[in-house]
XYZ file of C-alpha atoms in Angstrom:
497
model
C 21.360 -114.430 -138.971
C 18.485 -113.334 -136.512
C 15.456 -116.067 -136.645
C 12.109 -113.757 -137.162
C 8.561 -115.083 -136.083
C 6.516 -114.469 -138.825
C 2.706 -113.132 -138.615
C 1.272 -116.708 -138.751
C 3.390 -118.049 -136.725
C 2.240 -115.400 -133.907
C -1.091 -115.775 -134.151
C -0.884 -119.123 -133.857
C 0.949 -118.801 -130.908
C -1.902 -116.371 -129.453
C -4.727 -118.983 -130.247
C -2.931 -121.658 -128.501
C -2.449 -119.498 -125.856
C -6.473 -118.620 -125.568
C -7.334 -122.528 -126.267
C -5.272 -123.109 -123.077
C -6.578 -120.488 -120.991
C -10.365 -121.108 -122.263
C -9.996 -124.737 -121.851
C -11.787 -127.157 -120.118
C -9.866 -128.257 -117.469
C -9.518 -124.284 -116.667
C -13.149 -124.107 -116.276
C -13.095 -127.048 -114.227
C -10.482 -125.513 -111.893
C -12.695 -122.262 -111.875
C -15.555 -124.558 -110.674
C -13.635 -125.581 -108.241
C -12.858 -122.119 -106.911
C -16.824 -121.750 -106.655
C -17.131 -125.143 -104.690
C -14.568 -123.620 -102.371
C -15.594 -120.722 -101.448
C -19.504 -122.076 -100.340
C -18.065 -125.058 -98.580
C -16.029 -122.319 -96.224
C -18.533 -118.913 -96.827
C -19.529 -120.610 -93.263
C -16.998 -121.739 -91.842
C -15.316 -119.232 -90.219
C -15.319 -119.158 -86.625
C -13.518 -122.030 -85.436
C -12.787 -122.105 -81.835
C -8.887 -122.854 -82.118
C -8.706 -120.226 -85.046
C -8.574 -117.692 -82.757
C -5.476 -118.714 -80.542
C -3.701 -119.177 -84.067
C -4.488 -115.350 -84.771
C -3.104 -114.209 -81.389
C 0.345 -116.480 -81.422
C 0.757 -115.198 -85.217
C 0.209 -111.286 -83.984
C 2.916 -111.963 -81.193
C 5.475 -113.342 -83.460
C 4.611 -110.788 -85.982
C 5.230 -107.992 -83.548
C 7.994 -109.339 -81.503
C 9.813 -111.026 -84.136
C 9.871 -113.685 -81.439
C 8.532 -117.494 -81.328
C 7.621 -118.146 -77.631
C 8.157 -121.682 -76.481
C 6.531 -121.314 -73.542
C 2.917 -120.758 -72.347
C 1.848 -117.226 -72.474
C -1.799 -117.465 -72.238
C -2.941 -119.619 -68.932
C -2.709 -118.914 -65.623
C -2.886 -123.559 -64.852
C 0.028 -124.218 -66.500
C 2.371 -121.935 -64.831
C 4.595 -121.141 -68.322
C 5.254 -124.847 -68.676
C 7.046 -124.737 -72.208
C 5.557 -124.879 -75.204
C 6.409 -126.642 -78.676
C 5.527 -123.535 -81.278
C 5.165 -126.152 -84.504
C 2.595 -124.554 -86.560
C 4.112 -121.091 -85.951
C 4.781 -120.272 -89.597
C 1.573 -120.812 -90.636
C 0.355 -118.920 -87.522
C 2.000 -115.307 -88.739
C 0.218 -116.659 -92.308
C -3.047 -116.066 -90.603
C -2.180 -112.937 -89.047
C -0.853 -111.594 -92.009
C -3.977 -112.194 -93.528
C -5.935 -110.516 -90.631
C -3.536 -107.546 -90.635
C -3.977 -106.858 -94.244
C -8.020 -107.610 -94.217
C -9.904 -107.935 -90.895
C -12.228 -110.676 -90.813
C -12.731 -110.637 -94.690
C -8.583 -111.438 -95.054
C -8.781 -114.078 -93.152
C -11.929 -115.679 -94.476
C -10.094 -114.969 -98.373
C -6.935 -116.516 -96.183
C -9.563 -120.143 -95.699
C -10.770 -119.352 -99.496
C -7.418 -119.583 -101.263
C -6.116 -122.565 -99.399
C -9.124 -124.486 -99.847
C -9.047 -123.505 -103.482
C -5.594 -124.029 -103.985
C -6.264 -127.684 -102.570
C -9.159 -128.818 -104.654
C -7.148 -127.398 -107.762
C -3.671 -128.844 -106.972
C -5.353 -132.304 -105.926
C -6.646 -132.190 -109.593
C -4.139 -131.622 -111.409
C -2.886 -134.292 -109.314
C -5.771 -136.551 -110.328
C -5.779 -135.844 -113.782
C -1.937 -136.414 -114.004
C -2.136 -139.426 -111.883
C -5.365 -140.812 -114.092
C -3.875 -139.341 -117.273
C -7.495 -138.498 -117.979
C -8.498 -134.501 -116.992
C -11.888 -135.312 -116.935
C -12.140 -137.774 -114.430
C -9.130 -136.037 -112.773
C -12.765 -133.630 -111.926
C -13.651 -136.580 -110.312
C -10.888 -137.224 -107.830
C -11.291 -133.598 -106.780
C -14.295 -133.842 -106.129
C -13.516 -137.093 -103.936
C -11.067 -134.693 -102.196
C -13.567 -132.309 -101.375
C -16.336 -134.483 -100.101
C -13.808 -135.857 -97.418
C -11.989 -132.420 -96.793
C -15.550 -131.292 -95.185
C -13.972 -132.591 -92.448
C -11.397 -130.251 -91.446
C -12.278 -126.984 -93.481
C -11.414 -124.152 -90.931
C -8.957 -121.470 -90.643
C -6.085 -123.572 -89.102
C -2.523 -124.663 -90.166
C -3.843 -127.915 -90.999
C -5.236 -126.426 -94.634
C -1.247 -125.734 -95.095
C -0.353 -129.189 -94.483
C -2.868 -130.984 -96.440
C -1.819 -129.025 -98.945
C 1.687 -129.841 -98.886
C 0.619 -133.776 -98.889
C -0.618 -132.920 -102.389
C 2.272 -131.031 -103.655
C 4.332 -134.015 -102.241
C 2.507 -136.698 -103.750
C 2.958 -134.430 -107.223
C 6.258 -134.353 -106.936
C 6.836 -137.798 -106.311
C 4.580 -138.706 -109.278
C 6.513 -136.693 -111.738
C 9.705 -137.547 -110.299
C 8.680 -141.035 -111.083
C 7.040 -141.103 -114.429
C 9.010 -137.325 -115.554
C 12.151 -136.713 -114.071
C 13.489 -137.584 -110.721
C 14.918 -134.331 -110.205
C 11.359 -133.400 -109.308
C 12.203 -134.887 -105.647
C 14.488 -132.368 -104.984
C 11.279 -130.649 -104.691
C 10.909 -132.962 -101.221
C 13.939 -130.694 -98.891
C 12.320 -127.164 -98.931
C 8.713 -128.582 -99.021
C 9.557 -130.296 -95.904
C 11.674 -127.270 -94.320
C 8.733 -125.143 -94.513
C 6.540 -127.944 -93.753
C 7.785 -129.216 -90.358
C 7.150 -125.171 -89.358
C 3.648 -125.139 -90.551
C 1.855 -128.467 -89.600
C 2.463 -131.848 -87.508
C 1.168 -133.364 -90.640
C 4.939 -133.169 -92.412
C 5.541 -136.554 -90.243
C 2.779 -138.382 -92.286
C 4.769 -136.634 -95.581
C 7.995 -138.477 -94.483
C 5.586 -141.687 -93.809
C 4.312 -141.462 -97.623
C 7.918 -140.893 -99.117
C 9.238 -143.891 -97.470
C 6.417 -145.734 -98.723
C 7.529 -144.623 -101.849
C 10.894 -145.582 -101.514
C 10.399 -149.147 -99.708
C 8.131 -150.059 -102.905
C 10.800 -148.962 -105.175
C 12.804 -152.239 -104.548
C 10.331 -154.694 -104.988
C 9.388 -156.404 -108.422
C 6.604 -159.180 -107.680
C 2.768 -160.143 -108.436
C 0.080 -161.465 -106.257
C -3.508 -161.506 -107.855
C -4.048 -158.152 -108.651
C -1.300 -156.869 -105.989
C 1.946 -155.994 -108.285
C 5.272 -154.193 -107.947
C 8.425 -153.095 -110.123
C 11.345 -151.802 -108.932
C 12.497 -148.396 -110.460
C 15.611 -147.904 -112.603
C 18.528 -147.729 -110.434
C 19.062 -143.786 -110.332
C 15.596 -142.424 -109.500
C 16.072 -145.120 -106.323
C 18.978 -143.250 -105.466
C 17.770 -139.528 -106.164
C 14.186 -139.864 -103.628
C 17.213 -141.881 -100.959
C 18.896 -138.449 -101.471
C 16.321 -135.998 -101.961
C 14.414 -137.785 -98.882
C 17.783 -137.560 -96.737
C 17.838 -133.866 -97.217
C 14.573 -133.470 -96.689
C 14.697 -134.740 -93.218
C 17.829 -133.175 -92.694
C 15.610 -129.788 -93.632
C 13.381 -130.296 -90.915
C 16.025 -129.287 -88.372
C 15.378 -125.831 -89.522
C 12.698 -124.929 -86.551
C 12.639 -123.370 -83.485
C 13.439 -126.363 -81.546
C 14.840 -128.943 -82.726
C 14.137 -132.374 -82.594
C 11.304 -131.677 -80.441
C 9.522 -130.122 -82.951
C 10.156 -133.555 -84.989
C 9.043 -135.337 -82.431
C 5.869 -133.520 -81.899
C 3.670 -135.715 -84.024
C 4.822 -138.597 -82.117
C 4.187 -137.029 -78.642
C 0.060 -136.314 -80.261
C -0.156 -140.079 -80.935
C 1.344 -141.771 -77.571
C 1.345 -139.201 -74.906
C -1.956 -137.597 -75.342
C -4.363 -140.162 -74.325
C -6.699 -137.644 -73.044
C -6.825 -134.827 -75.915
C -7.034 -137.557 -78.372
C -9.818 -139.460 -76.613
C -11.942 -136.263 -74.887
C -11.458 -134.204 -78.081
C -14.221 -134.922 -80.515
C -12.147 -134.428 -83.939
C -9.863 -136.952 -82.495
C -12.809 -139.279 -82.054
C -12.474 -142.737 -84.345
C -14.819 -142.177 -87.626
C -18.281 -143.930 -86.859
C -19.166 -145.817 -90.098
C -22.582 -145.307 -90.085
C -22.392 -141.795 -90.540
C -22.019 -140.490 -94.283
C -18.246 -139.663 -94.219
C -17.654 -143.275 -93.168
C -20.481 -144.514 -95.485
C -18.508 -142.606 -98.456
C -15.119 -144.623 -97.378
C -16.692 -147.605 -97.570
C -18.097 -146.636 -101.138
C -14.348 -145.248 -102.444
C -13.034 -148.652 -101.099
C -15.912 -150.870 -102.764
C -15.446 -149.025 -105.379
C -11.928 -149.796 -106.292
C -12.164 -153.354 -105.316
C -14.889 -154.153 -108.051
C -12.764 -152.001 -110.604
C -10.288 -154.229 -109.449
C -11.992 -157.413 -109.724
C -14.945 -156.225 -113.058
C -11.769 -154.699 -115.118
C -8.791 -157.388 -114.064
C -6.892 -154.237 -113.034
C -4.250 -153.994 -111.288
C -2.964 -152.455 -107.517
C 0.210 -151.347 -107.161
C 2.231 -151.739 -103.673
C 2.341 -148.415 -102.769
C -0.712 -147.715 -103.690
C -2.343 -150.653 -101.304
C -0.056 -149.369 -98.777
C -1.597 -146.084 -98.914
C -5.234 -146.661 -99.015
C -4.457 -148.888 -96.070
C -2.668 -146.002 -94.245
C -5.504 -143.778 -95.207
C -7.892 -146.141 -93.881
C -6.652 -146.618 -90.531
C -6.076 -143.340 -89.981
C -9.555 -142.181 -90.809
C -10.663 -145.034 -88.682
C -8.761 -144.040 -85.868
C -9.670 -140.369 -86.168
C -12.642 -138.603 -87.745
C -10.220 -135.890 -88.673
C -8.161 -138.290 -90.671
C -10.778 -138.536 -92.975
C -9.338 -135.661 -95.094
C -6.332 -137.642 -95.053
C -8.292 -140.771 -96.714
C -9.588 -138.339 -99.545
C -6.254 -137.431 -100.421
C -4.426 -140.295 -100.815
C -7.420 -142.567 -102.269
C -8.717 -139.288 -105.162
C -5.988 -140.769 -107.350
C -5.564 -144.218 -106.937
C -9.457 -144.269 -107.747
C -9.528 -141.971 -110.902
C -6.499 -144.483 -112.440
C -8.815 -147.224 -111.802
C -11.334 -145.417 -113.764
C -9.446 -143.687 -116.183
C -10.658 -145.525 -119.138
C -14.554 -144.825 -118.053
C -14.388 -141.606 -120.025
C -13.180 -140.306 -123.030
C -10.019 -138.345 -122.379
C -9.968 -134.362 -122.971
C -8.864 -133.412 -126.459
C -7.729 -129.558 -126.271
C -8.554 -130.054 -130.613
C -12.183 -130.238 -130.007
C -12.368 -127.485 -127.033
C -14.598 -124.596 -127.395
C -12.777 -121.774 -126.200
C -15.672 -119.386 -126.194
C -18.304 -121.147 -124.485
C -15.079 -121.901 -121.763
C -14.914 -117.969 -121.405
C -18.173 -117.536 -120.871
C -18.548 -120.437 -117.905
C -15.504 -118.987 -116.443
C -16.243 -115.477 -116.112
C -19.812 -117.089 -114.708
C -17.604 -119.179 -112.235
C -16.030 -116.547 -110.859
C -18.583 -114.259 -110.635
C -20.517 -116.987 -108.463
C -17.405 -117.137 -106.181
C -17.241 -113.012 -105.850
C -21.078 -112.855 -105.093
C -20.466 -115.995 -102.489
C -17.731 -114.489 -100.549
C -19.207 -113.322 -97.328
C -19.328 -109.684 -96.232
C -18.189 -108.302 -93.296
C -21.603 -108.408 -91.091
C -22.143 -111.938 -91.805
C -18.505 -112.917 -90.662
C -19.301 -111.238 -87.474
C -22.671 -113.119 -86.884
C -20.840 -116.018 -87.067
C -18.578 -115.328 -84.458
C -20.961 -114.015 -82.272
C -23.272 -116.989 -82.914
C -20.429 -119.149 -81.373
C -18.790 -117.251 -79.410
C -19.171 -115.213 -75.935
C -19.113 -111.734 -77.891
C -21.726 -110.357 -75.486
C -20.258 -112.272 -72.156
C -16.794 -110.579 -72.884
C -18.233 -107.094 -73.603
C -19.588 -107.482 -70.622
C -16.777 -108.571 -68.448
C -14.924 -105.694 -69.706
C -17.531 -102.849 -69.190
C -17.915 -104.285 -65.418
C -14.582 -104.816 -64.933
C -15.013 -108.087 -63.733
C -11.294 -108.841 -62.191
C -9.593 -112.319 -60.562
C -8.780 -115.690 -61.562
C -11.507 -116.915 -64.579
C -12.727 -120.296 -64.866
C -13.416 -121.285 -69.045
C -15.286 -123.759 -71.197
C -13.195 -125.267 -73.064
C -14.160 -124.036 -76.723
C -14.416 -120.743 -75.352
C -10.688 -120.551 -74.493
C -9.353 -119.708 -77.786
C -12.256 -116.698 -78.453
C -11.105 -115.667 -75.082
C -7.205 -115.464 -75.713
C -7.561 -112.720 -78.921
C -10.807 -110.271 -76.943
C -9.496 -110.438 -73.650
C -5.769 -111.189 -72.788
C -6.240 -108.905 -70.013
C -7.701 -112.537 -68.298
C -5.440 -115.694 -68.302
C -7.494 -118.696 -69.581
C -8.088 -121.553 -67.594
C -8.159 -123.656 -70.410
C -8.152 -123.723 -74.544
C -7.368 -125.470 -77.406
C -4.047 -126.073 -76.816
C -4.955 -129.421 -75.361
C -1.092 -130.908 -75.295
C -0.041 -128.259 -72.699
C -2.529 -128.697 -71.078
C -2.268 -132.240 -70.404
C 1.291 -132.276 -69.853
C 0.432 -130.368 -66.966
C -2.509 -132.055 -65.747
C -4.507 -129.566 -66.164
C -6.733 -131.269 -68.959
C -7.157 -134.222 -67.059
C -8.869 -132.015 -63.433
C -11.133 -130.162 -65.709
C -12.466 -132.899 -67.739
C -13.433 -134.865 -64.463
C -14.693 -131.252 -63.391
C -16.890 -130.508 -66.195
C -17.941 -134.007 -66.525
C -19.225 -133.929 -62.548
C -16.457 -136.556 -61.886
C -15.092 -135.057 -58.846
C -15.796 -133.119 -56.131
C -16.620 -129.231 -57.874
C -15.204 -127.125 -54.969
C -11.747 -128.887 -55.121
C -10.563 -127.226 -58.778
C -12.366 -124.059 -58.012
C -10.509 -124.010 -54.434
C -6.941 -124.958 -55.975
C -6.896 -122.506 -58.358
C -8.494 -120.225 -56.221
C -11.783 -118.964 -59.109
C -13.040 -115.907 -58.846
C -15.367 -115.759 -61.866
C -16.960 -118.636 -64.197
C -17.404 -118.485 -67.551
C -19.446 -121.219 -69.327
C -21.645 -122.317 -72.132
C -25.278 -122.997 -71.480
C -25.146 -126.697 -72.341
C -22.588 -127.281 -69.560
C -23.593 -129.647 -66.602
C -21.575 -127.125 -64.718
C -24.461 -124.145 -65.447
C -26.776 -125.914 -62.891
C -24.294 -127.238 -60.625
C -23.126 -124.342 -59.360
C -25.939 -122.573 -58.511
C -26.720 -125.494 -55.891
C -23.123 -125.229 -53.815
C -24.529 -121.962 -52.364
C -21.174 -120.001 -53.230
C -21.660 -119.000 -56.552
C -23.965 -116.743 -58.164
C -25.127 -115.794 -61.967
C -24.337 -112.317 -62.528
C -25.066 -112.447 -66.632
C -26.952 -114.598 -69.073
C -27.467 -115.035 -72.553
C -28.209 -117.507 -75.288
C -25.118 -118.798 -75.373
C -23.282 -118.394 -71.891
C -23.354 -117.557 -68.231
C -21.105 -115.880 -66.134
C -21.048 -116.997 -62.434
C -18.987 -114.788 -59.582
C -18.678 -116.101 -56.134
C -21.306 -115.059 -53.874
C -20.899 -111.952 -51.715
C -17.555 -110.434 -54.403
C -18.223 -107.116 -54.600
């Protein structure tokens, strides 16, 4: 005989349905959306962002991923490793479907999608959704770090979906690391970042086999079988990341950053190590003060991995101000555990869905209005960029071998690949060719100006105001200004027609 739902028993099914949509932690996640979207309503015109946008429109319209240099003139088509190429045709796509305005709603939902998912991981983590808030928060602060319109918002990303699924494969059900192979597949095509993924699910895995206490330092093994299910679900998963264009080179990319890029990683100023006196290092130092008197006040306890984490997230942050996202992410949850019992838990019971509704539609009202409109996307770029300098190269037809500032490289590979940069973002190819290396002494007055100019045989300069270079060049009696702005200067060689 057929089962019928009776009328009760439906609209009790409809009011849970509204308690859980008009919750709290919904409204908090709406919240979120609104923090989001004014952290990035600014943020738009990073100078690598652009280089992204043209290497996702030619893979988009050859259905081709080049592994070679296609946009310099120095580096003579030395070859390339394409490892964020996925995410590149992400960020065409988005700029193909909405101009500027898709791709800033491209920085929007990933950003958004972080600070939600990093709650949820927070609250599941803490076991307490309102200081799971907390933790997302933590996330944020540090995430001002790196919020631009790069792959890197995919990867960071993926480090919270990992460290999700490894949480509810361990407290849940370990089939939740079978999650781990495709995340990685489309990882490793997306972001150098996978390599610190692998790093956290060994961590994982080399804790699960220890059972010991020291202090306030513990560690239990797991049960036999969810040991065995992250050793296979993390064997796939590396065995996943041979799906790429390259092979192990694309593995091995992440290595390559760390040892054989001295110069990108020590002229480049995200690379930088994280001064502690400024307030992203002052924060740190808080988080990590923070859990040691929780630590010490509350006779907690530290698990293995977890100390193993913080101190991964520490030294990378330490190393590199950029890695100071990283930090955020792995310390959000190990901190709102700690402080779990500081707040009374969320009881959905004693929820008010109405007032809920209310806040939300407010929330996202506030992130609709905050979204920025088309003419204040394009001030940005031409606030930072050489909009005017380019225009003008192209109505004079300015022609020859171009000399570029560095951060102007990227601008100058999407509004006019008519010219062959010099130099750009792309600092690895650069370096492997030595280009990096003669330009930094150049632009740095470390060598003899006329040598690079003569090599590569320059026919036009274009620089930013603040470079030493703008009143070098005026005194070697060859060059002279031919435009001016604000922002940059365009130099041709005295007596070209």
């Amino acid at each position: 005989m057929a089962c019928r739902v009776t009328a009760p028993e439906t609209e009790r099914s409809r009011a849970g349905v509204v308690r859980i949509v008009f919750s709290l932690p919904v409204f908090l996640g709406a919240m979120l959306v609104v923090l989001a979207v004014l952290s990035v309503r600014g943020r738009f015109d990073d100078p690598d962002m652009w280089w992204h946008l043209k290497m996702g429109q030619i893979i988009w319209t050859t259905h081709s991923i080049p592994t070679t240099d296609l946009f310099s003139y120095t580096t003579h088509h030395h070859a390339w490793v394409p490892h964020e190429w996925l995410a590149q045709v992400l960020i065409y796509a988005a700029y193909r479907w909405g101009g500027y305005g898709g791709l800033m709603l491209w920085l929007c939902f990933f950003t958004a999608a972080l600070y939600i998912t990093g709650y949820a991981l927070c609250s599941l983590y803490s076991g307490n959704a309102k200081i799971g808030f907390a933790g997302a928060m933590t996330i944020w602060f540090f995430s001002t770090a790196g919020l631009a319109i790069r792959p890197q918002m995919i990867g960071y990303l993926f480090l919270v979906f990992e460290l999700l699924a490894l949480h509810l494969g361990r407290t849940r059900n370990p089939r939740w690391f079978f999650c781990l192979p495709p995340l990685f597949a489309i990882w490793v095509n997306c972001h150098g970042s996978f390599f610190l993924g692998l790093i956290v699910a060994a961590i994982f895995l080399a804790g699960s086999f220890f059972n010991f206490r020291s202090g306030m330092l513990v560690s239990s093994p797991w049960v036999p079988r969810q040991r065995w299910m992250l050793s296979l679900a993390l064997s796939l998963s590396v065995a996943g990341l041979l799906l790429n264009p390259v092979g192990t080179k694309q593995i091995l990319y992440p290595l390559n950053t760390m040892l054989h890029q001295p110069l990108g990683i020590s002229q480049v100023q995200e690379w930088q190590p994280l001064q502690l006196s400024e307030a992203r290092g002052v924060a740190m130092l808080g988080v990590l003060l923070c859990i040691f008197l929780l630590l010490v006040v509350r006779r907690s306890e530290l698990f293995w991995d977890e100390f193993l984490l913080l101190a991964l997230g520490v030294w990378l942050a330490v190393s590199h101000q950029r890695m100071v996202f990283v930090f955020g992410i792995l310390a959000a949850p190990i901190l709102c555990r700690l402080l779990s019992t500081s707040w009374d838990n969320y009881d959905a019971q004693t929820d008010r869905p109405l007032p809920n509704a209310l806040l939300i539609a407010a929330s996202l009202a506030v992130a609709f209005w905050g979204f920025p409109n088309r003419q204040s996307l394009s001030r940005q770029v031409e606030l930072k960029s050489p909009v005017d300098a380019v225009e003008f190269i192209n109505n004079h037809h300015l022609s020859g071998r171009m000399l570029n500032d560095y951060v102007y490289g990227g601008y100058l590979i999407w509004a006019a690949p008519e010219h062959p940069v010099f130099v750009d973002g792309r600092a690895d190819v650069f370096e492997w060719t030595g280009v990096l290396d003669e330009f930094g002494k150049w632009a740095m007055l470390q060598s003899d100006p006329n040598t690079l100019l003569e090599k590569y045989k320059v026919d036009f300069c274009l620089l930013a105001q603040e470079s030493p270079m703008v009143r070098v060049l005026p005194l070697l009696g060859k060059w002279k200004v031919i435009y001016s702005d604000d922002r940059s200067v365009i130099f041709v060689r005295a007596g070209a027609s």
